[in-house]
Amino acid sequence: MYETIILAIACLSAPLFAKYAGFEIKKKPFDMVGVAGLFFLLGAAFSLGPSKVNFLVQIASAGSIISHILGWLLVIIGAFRSALDVLMETEEHSVTH
């Protein structure tokens, strides 16, 4: 679970690091990675959830699995979209006379 929390923090900080790195591309792919961090935190919260009531354990297990799947999907989609944005980015050269 510790690894999931570290992954969540890394995903949540991705938009900030992209901004400081100077990426002037669309913000949405990095936001998708940030939202994936929220899903990873939700998955960690489900695994910390109630362990005394069997019904709640089953709900927490299903919620953790769903949160991790959504988190990984958003990370993969956000990474591919940001890579495509970087590859398709055109540089505008200003010509001074």
N, CA, C and O atoms as a MOPAC input file, in Angstrom:
PM7 MOZYME 1SCF
protein

 N      0.82100 1    -1.18800 1     0.00000 1
 C      0.00000 1     0.00000 1     0.00000 1
 C      0.86900 1     1.25800 1     0.00000 1
 O      0.48400 1     2.28600 1    -0.55600 1
 N      2.04400 1     1.16700 1     0.62700 1
 C      2.95700 1     2.30500 1     0.65500 1
 C      3.33200 1     2.71900 1    -0.77100 1
 O      3.41900 1     3.90700 1    -1.08000 1
 N      3.55100 1     1.72600 1    -1.63100 1
 C      3.91000 1     2.00600 1    -3.02300 1
 C      2.77600 1     2.71300 1    -3.74800 1
 O      3.01900 1     3.57600 1    -4.59200 1
 N      1.55000 1     2.35800 1    -3.42900 1
 C      0.39700 1     3.00400 1    -4.05200 1
 C      0.30800 1     4.46900 1    -3.65500 1
 O     -0.03200 1     5.31800 1    -4.47900 1
 N      0.60900 1     4.76600 1    -2.41200 1
 C      0.56500 1     6.15800 1    -1.95200 1
 C      1.67700 1     6.97100 1    -2.61500 1
 O      1.45500 1     8.12000 1    -2.99500 1
 N      2.86700 1     6.39000 1    -2.75800 1
 C      3.96200 1     7.08300 1    -3.44300 1
 C      3.60400 1     7.32100 1    -4.90400 1
 O      3.87800 1     8.39200 1    -5.44500 1
 N      2.98600 1     6.31600 1    -5.55300 1
 C      2.53800 1     6.47600 1    -6.93100 1
 C      1.49400 1     7.58100 1    -7.03600 1
 O      1.51600 1     8.36700 1    -7.98300 1
 N      0.59100 1     7.64400 1    -6.08100 1
 C     -0.43900 1     8.68200 1    -6.08000 1
 C      0.18700 1    10.06700 1    -5.94400 1
 O     -0.22000 1    11.00400 1    -6.63000 1
 N      1.16200 1    10.19300 1    -5.07300 1
 C      1.82800 1    11.49400 1    -4.90200 1
 C      2.56400 1    11.88700 1    -6.17600 1
 O      2.55200 1    13.05300 1    -6.57200 1
 N      3.21000 1    10.90800 1    -6.82100 1
 C      3.90700 1    11.19600 1    -8.07700 1
 C      2.93000 1    11.63200 1    -9.16200 1
 O      3.20900 1    12.56600 1    -9.91400 1
 N      1.80100 1    10.96400 1    -9.24200 1
 C      0.79600 1    11.33400 1   -10.25100 1
 C      0.19300 1    12.70500 1    -9.96100 1
 O     -0.04100 1    13.49600 1   -10.87500 1
 N     -0.05700 1    12.97800 1    -8.68600 1
 C     -0.63200 1    14.27400 1    -8.32900 1
 C      0.33800 1    15.42100 1    -8.60200 1
 O     -0.09300 1    16.53700 1    -8.88900 1
 N      1.64000 1    15.16000 1    -8.51600 1
 C      2.61500 1    16.21300 1    -8.73500 1
 C      3.03400 1    16.34100 1   -10.19800 1
 O      3.77300 1    17.26600 1   -10.53600 1
 N      2.58800 1    15.44800 1   -11.07100 1
 C      2.96800 1    15.49200 1   -12.48500 1
 C      2.60000 1    16.81500 1   -13.16500 1
 O      3.43700 1    17.35800 1   -13.88600 1
 N      1.38600 1    17.36400 1   -12.97300 1
 C      1.08900 1    18.64900 1   -13.61100 1
 C      1.99700 1    19.77700 1   -13.13300 1
 O      2.36400 1    20.65500 1   -13.91300 1
 N      2.35300 1    19.75500 1   -11.87000 1
 C      3.23700 1    20.78900 1   -11.33500 1
 C      4.62900 1    20.68300 1   -11.94900 1
 O      5.20800 1    21.69100 1   -12.35300 1
 N      5.16800 1    19.46600 1   -12.02100 1
 C      6.49200 1    19.27900 1   -12.60400 1
 C      6.50100 1    19.60700 1   -14.09100 1
 O      7.48700 1    20.13500 1   -14.60300 1
 N      5.41500 1    19.30100 1   -14.78400 1
 C      5.33500 1    19.63400 1   -16.20900 1
 C      5.34300 1    21.15000 1   -16.40300 1
 O      5.95000 1    21.66000 1   -17.34500 1
 N      4.67500 1    21.85400 1   -15.51800 1
 C      4.65200 1    23.31500 1   -15.61100 1
 C      6.04000 1    23.89000 1   -15.36800 1
 O      6.48000 1    24.78400 1   -16.09200 1
 N      6.72900 1    23.38300 1   -14.35600 1
 C      8.07000 1    23.87500 1   -14.05500 1
 C      9.09200 1    23.45100 1   -15.10100 1
 O     10.11600 1    24.11500 1   -15.26800 1
 N      8.82700 1    22.34800 1   -15.81000 1
 C      9.73500 1    21.90800 1   -16.86500 1
 C      9.57100 1    22.73100 1   -18.13300 1
 O     10.41000 1    22.66600 1   -19.03200 1
 N      8.49400 1    23.50400 1   -18.20900 1
 C      8.29400 1    24.39900 1   -19.34000 1
 C      7.50100 1    23.80400 1   -20.47600 1
 O      7.56300 1    24.31300 1   -21.59500 1
 N      6.75600 1    22.74200 1   -20.22700 1
 C      5.91500 1    22.18900 1   -21.27300 1
 C      4.76800 1    23.14500 1   -21.53400 1
 O      3.95100 1    23.40500 1   -20.65000 1
 N      4.70800 1    23.65600 1   -22.72700 1
 C      3.64100 1    24.57200 1   -23.11900 1
 C      2.64500 1    23.84700 1   -24.00500 1
 O      2.22600 1    24.35700 1   -25.04400 1
 N      2.27400 1    22.64600 1   -23.57300 1
 C      1.32200 1    21.87100 1   -24.34400 1
 C     -0.01600 1    21.91200 1   -23.61900 1
 O     -0.16200 1    22.56500 1   -22.58600 1
 N     -0.96600 1    21.21800 1   -24.16700 1
 C     -2.29700 1    21.21800 1   -23.57100 1
 C     -2.23800 1    20.66500 1   -22.15800 1
 O     -1.47500 1    19.74400 1   -21.87100 1
 N     -3.02900 1    21.21900 1   -21.30400 1
 C     -3.01800 1    20.87600 1   -19.88900 1
 C     -3.78000 1    19.59300 1   -19.58600 1
 O     -3.51900 1    18.95400 1   -18.56700 1
 N     -4.69700 1    19.20900 1   -20.43000 1
 C     -5.58600 1    18.09500 1   -20.12500 1
 C     -4.87800 1    16.75400 1   -19.89100 1
 O     -5.25000 1    16.05400 1   -18.94900 1
 N     -3.87700 1    16.35400 1   -20.69300 1
 C     -3.22300 1    15.07400 1   -20.40700 1
 C     -2.57400 1    15.02300 1   -19.02900 1
 O     -2.62100 1    13.99100 1   -18.36000 1
 N     -1.97700 1    16.11000 1   -18.60700 1
 C     -1.36600 1    16.12700 1   -17.28400 1
 C     -2.42300 1    16.13100 1   -16.19200 1
 O     -2.20100 1    15.59200 1   -15.10800 1
 N     -3.55700 1    16.73100 1   -16.46900 1
 C     -4.66600 1    16.67400 1   -15.51600 1
 C     -5.20100 1    15.25300 1   -15.37500 1
 O     -5.61700 1    14.85100 1   -14.28900 1
 N     -5.19300 1    14.50000 1   -16.45500 1
 C     -5.63500 1    13.10700 1   -16.38700 1
 C     -4.71200 1    12.29400 1   -15.48400 1
 O     -5.17600 1    11.44600 1   -14.72200 1
 N     -3.42300 1    12.54900 1   -15.56700 1
 C     -2.47600 1    11.85300 1   -14.69600 1
 C     -2.68800 1    12.29000 1   -13.24600 1
 O     -2.57500 1    11.47400 1   -12.33100 1
 N     -2.99100 1    13.55800 1   -13.03600 1
 C     -3.28300 1    14.03200 1   -11.68400 1
 C     -4.53400 1    13.39300 1   -11.09900 1
 O     -4.55900 1    13.04500 1    -9.91800 1
 N     -5.56200 1    13.23900 1   -11.90700 1
 C     -6.78100 1    12.58400 1   -11.44900 1
 C     -6.51100 1    11.10900 1   -11.16700 1
 O     -7.11400 1    10.53100 1   -10.26300 1
 N     -5.61400 1    10.50000 1   -11.93000 1
 C     -5.22600 1     9.11600 1   -11.65800 1
 C     -4.63300 1     9.00500 1   -10.26200 1
 O     -4.84700 1     8.01100 1    -9.56800 1
 N     -3.88800 1    10.02300 1    -9.85200 1
 C     -3.35000 1    10.04400 1    -8.48700 1
 C     -4.45200 1    10.03100 1    -7.44300 1
 O     -4.31900 1     9.39700 1    -6.39700 1
 N     -5.53600 1    10.72900 1    -7.73000 1
 C     -6.67200 1    10.70100 1    -6.80300 1
 C     -7.28900 1     9.30600 1    -6.71600 1
 O     -7.68900 1     8.86500 1    -5.63900 1
 N     -7.36200 1     8.62000 1    -7.84900 1
 C     -7.89200 1     7.26200 1    -7.82300 1
 C     -6.96600 1     6.31000 1    -7.06400 1
 O     -7.43400 1     5.40500 1    -6.37400 1
 N     -5.64500 1     6.51400 1    -7.19300 1
 C     -4.72200 1     5.67000 1    -6.43500 1
 C     -4.84900 1     5.92900 1    -4.93400 1
 O     -4.76500 1     4.99900 1    -4.13200 1
 N     -5.05200 1     7.19200 1    -4.55600 1
 C     -5.29600 1     7.48200 1    -3.14600 1
 C     -6.60200 1     6.86400 1    -2.66500 1
 O     -6.68500 1     6.37900 1    -1.53600 1
 N     -7.61500 1     6.88100 1    -3.51500 1
 C     -8.87800 1     6.24500 1    -3.16500 1
 C     -8.69900 1     4.73900 1    -2.98300 1
 O     -9.27100 1     4.14600 1    -2.06900 1
 N     -7.90000 1     4.12200 1    -3.86100 1
 C     -7.62300 1     2.69400 1    -3.72700 1
 C     -6.89400 1     2.37700 1    -2.43600 1
 O     -7.17600 1     1.36500 1    -1.79400 1
 N     -5.94400 1     3.24400 1    -2.04600 1
 C     -5.24500 1     3.04600 1    -0.77300 1
 C     -6.19600 1     3.23700 1     0.39800 1
 O     -6.09200 1     2.53600 1     1.40400 1
 N     -7.11400 1     4.17200 1     0.27400 1
 C     -8.09100 1     4.39100 1     1.34700 1
 C     -9.02300 1     3.18700 1     1.48500 1
 O     -9.40300 1     2.82000 1     2.59700 1
 N     -9.39000 1     2.57500 1     0.36200 1
 C    -10.22600 1     1.37800 1     0.43500 1
 C     -9.49200 1     0.23000 1     1.11400 1
 O    -10.10500 1    -0.55900 1     1.83200 1
 N     -8.18300 1     0.13200 1     0.89300 1
 C     -7.45300 1    -0.96800 1     1.52800 1
 C     -7.23400 1    -0.70200 1     3.01500 1
 O     -6.98300 1    -1.63500 1     3.77700 1
 N     -7.32500 1     0.54900 1     3.43300 1
 C     -7.25000 1     0.87900 1     4.85400 1
 C     -8.60700 1     0.81000 1     5.53200 1
 O     -8.71600 1     0.95400 1     6.74900 1
 N     -9.62500 1     0.59100 1     4.73900 1
 C    -10.99800 1     0.64700 1     5.21600 1
 C    -11.34400 1    -0.38700 1     6.25600 1
 O    -10.46900 1    -1.05300 1     6.81000 1
 N    -12.61700 1    -0.51400 1     6.51300 1
 C    -13.08700 1    -1.36700 1     7.60600 1
 C    -12.71000 1    -2.83100 1     7.39700 1
 O    -12.91000 1    -3.38800 1     6.31700 1
 N    -12.17100 1    -3.43700 1     8.43000 1
 C    -11.78200 1    -4.84300 1     8.33800 1
 C    -12.56300 1    -5.72300 1     9.31400 1
 O    -12.32500 1    -6.92900 1     9.38300 1
 N    -13.46000 1    -5.15100 1    10.04500 1
 C    -14.22100 1    -5.91000 1    11.03700 1
 C    -15.54000 1    -6.45500 1    10.50500 1
 O    -16.02300 1    -7.47700 1    10.99200 1
 N    -16.12300 1    -5.79900 1     9.52400 1
 C    -17.43100 1    -6.19300 1     8.99900 1
 C    -17.21000 1    -6.83100 1     7.62500 1
 O    -16.65200 1    -6.20200 1     6.72600 1
 N    -17.64500 1    -8.06600 1     7.47000 1
 C    -17.39800 1    -8.80100 1     6.22900 1
 C    -18.01000 1    -8.11500 1     5.01400 1
 O    -17.40000 1    -8.09000 1     3.94500 1
 N    -19.20300 1    -7.56200 1     5.16500 1
 C    -19.85400 1    -6.89000 1     4.04600 1
 C    -19.02500 1    -5.69300 1     3.58100 1
 O    -18.87100 1    -5.47700 1     2.37900 1
 N    -18.49800 1    -4.92600 1     4.51200 1
 C    -17.69400 1    -3.75900 1     4.15300 1
 C    -16.33800 1    -4.15700 1     3.58300 1
 O    -15.77500 1    -3.42500 1     2.76900 1
 N    -15.80800 1    -5.29500 1     3.99100 1
 C    -14.54800 1    -5.77400 1     3.43700 1
 C    -14.72100 1    -6.09500 1     1.95500 1
 O    -13.84200 1    -5.79700 1     1.14600 1
 N    -15.84800 1    -6.70100 1     1.60100 1
 C    -16.11200 1    -7.02100 1     0.19600 1
 C    -16.27500 1    -5.75600 1    -0.63500 1
 O    -15.78400 1    -5.68200 1    -1.76100 1
 N    -16.95200 1    -4.77800 1    -0.09300 1
 C    -17.12300 1    -3.49600 1    -0.80300 1
 C    -15.77400 1    -2.79500 1    -0.95000 1
 O    -15.47100 1    -2.24700 1    -2.01000 1
 N    -14.97100 1    -2.81200 1     0.10500 1
 C    -13.66600 1    -2.16300 1     0.05200 1
 C    -12.74600 1    -2.86200 1    -0.94800 1
 O    -11.97400 1    -2.20200 1    -1.64300 1
 N    -12.82000 1    -4.16700 1    -1.02200 1
 C    -11.99800 1    -4.90500 1    -1.98000 1
 C    -12.38400 1    -4.55900 1    -3.41500 1
 O    -11.51900 1    -4.31600 1    -4.25600 1
 N    -13.67500 1    -4.53900 1    -3.68700 1
 C    -14.14000 1    -4.18500 1    -5.03000 1
 C    -13.80800 1    -2.73000 1    -5.35800 1
 O    -13.40100 1    -2.42100 1    -6.47800 1
 N    -13.98200 1    -1.84400 1    -4.38900 1
 C    -13.66000 1    -0.43100 1    -4.61000 1
 C    -12.18000 1    -0.21400 1    -4.87000 1
 O    -11.80800 1     0.61900 1    -5.69600 1
 N    -11.33400 1    -0.95600 1    -4.17100 1
 C     -9.89700 1    -0.83700 1    -4.37500 1
 C     -9.50200 1    -1.30000 1    -5.77000 1
 O     -8.68600 1    -0.65900 1    -6.43300 1
 N    -10.07300 1    -2.39900 1    -6.21200 1
 C     -9.76300 1    -2.91100 1    -7.55100 1
 C    -10.23200 1    -1.93900 1    -8.62500 1
 O     -9.49700 1    -1.65400 1    -9.57100 1
 N    -11.44500 1    -1.43200 1    -8.48500 1
 C    -11.98100 1    -0.48200 1    -9.47400 1
 C    -11.16600 1     0.80500 1    -9.49300 1
 O    -10.89400 1     1.34700 1   -10.56500 1
 N    -10.77400 1     1.30000 1    -8.32400 1
 C     -9.98000 1     2.52800 1    -8.25100 1
 C     -8.61800 1     2.35300 1    -8.90900 1
 O     -8.14700 1     3.24800 1    -9.61100 1
 N     -7.99000 1     1.21800 1    -8.68900 1
 C     -6.68900 1     0.97100 1    -9.30500 1
 C     -6.80300 1     0.83600 1   -10.81900 1
 O     -5.95000 1     1.33600 1   -11.55100 1
 N     -7.84400 1     0.16800 1   -11.29100 1
 C     -8.03600 1     0.03300 1   -12.73300 1
 C     -8.25000 1     1.40300 1   -13.37600 1
 O     -7.63500 1     1.71700 1   -14.39500 1
 N     -9.12300 1     2.21700 1   -12.77900 1
 C     -9.35700 1     3.56400 1   -13.32900 1
 C     -8.08900 1     4.40700 1   -13.26300 1
 O     -7.80000 1     5.16000 1   -14.19300 1
 N     -7.33500 1     4.29200 1   -12.18500 1
 C     -6.08500 1     5.04000 1   -12.06300 1
 C     -5.09200 1     4.66900 1   -13.14400 1
 O     -4.49200 1     5.54600 1   -13.76400 1
 N     -4.91100 1     3.36900 1   -13.37900 1
 C     -3.96700 1     2.94500 1   -14.41000 1
 C     -4.43200 1     3.34200 1   -15.80400 1
 O     -3.61700 1     3.71300 1   -16.64900 1
 N     -5.73100 1     3.26600 1   -16.04700 1
 C     -6.23800 1     3.69600 1   -17.35000 1
 C     -5.95800 1     5.18000 1   -17.58700 1
 O     -5.53400 1     5.57400 1   -18.67300 1
 N     -6.19700 1     5.99200 1   -16.56900 1
 C     -5.94400 1     7.42900 1   -16.72500 1
 C     -4.45800 1     7.73600 1   -16.87700 1
 O     -4.09100 1     8.64100 1   -17.62600 1
 N     -3.59900 1     6.99800 1   -16.17900 1
 C     -2.15700 1     7.20500 1   -16.33700 1
 C     -1.72700 1     6.85300 1   -17.75300 1
 O     -0.98600 1     7.60600 1   -18.38400 1
 N     -2.18700 1     5.71900 1   -18.25200 1
 C     -1.79400 1     5.29200 1   -19.59800 1
 C     -2.31600 1     6.25300 1   -20.65500 1
 O     -1.57100 1     6.65600 1   -21.54800 1
 N     -3.58800 1     6.62400 1   -20.56200 1
 C     -4.16600 1     7.54200 1   -21.54100 1
 C     -3.49600 1     8.91600 1   -21.45700 1
 O     -3.17500 1     9.51300 1   -22.48500 1
 N     -3.28500 1     9.41600 1   -20.24500 1
 C     -2.63000 1    10.71200 1   -20.08400 1
 C     -1.19900 1    10.71000 1   -20.59900 1
 O     -0.75100 1    11.68900 1   -21.19600 1
 N     -0.48700 1     9.62300 1   -20.37300 1
 C      0.89800 1     9.54400 1   -20.85400 1
 C      0.95100 1     9.51500 1   -22.37600 1
 O      1.77200 1    10.20300 1   -22.98300 1
 N      0.08100 1     8.72400 1   -22.99400 1
 C      0.06700 1     8.68300 1   -24.45400 1
 C     -0.37300 1    10.00800 1   -25.05800 1
 O      0.18100 1    10.44800 1   -26.06600 1
 N     -1.36700 1    10.64700 1   -24.44600 1
 C     -1.83100 1    11.93300 1   -24.99100 1
 C     -0.76900 1    13.01300 1   -24.84400 1
 O     -0.58700 1    13.82800 1   -25.74800 1
 N     -0.07000 1    13.02800 1   -23.71900 1
 C      0.98000 1    14.03000 1   -23.56100 1
 C      2.15100 1    13.73800 1   -24.49200 1
 O      2.77400 1    14.67000 1   -25.00200 1
 N      2.46500 1    12.45800 1   -24.72400 1
 C      3.52600 1    12.12900 1   -25.67500 1
 C      3.13500 1    12.56500 1   -27.08500 1
 O      3.96200 1    13.09700 1   -27.82500 1
 N      1.87800 1    12.34000 1   -27.45700 1
 C      1.42300 1    12.79300 1   -28.77200 1
 C      1.45000 1    14.30900 1   -28.88500 1
 O      1.80100 1    14.84300 1   -29.93800 1
 N      1.08900 1    15.00300 1   -27.82800 1
 C      1.13800 1    16.46400 1   -27.85300 1
 C      2.56600 1    16.96600 1   -28.02100 1
 O      2.80600 1    17.93900 1   -28.73700 1
 N      3.50400 1    16.31100 1   -27.37000 1
 C      4.90600 1    16.71800 1   -27.50400 1
 C      5.39900 1    16.43600 1   -28.91800 1
 O      6.10800 1    17.25600 1   -29.50100 1
 N      5.03200 1    15.28800 1   -29.47100 1
 C      5.47300 1    14.94500 1   -30.82300 1
 C      4.83900 1    15.83000 1   -31.88000 1
 O      5.47300 1    16.14900 1   -32.88500 1
 N      3.59700 1    16.22900 1   -31.66300 1
 C      2.88600 1    17.04500 1   -32.65000 1
 C      3.10500 1    18.54000 1   -32.45100 1
 O      2.62600 1    19.34200 1   -33.25300 1
 N      3.80200 1    18.91900 1   -31.42300 1
 C      4.02000 1    20.33200 1   -31.14000 1
 C      4.91100 1    20.93700 1   -32.21300 1
 O      5.96100 1    20.39300 1   -32.55600 1
 N      4.47400 1    22.06200 1   -32.72600 1
 C      5.27800 1    22.75800 1   -33.72500 1
 C      5.89200 1    23.98200 1   -33.07300 1
 O      5.26200 1    24.68800 1   -32.28600 1
 N      7.12500 1    24.20000 1   -33.42600 1
 C      7.80000 1    25.38400 1   -32.89600 1
 C      7.58800 1    26.52800 1   -33.83900 1
 O      7.74100 1    26.39800 1   -35.05300 1
 N      7.23300 1    27.65100 1   -33.26400 1
 C      7.03900 1    28.85000 1   -34.06900 1
 C      8.30900 1    29.68700 1   -33.97200 1
 O      8.66400 1    30.19800 1   -32.91000 1
 N      8.97000 1    29.80800 1   -35.09600 1
 C     10.19200 1    30.60800 1   -35.12900 1
 C      9.83100 1    32.02000 1   -35.54200 1
 O      9.17900 1    32.24600 1   -36.56100 1
 N     10.26000 1    32.93600 1   -34.74800 1
 C     10.00900 1    34.32800 1   -35.12300 1
 C     11.21200 1    34.81500 1   -35.93900 1
 O     12.37000 1    34.66800 1   -35.54800 1
 N     10.88400 1    35.38400 1   -37.05900 1
 C     11.92100 1    35.89700 1   -37.95900 1
 C     12.05600 1    37.38700 1   -37.72400 1
 O     11.10200 1    38.14700 1   -37.89400 1
 N     13.22900 1    37.78700 1   -37.33800 1
 C     13.46500 1    39.23000 1   -37.13200 1
 C     14.35500 1    39.72300 1   -38.26300 1
 O     15.34300 1    39.08400 1   -38.62500 1
 N     13.99500 1    40.82900 1   -38.79100 1
 C     14.76500 1    41.41900 1   -39.89100 1
 C     15.53400 1    42.58500 1   -39.41000 1
 O     16.24700 1    43.21900 1   -40.18800 1

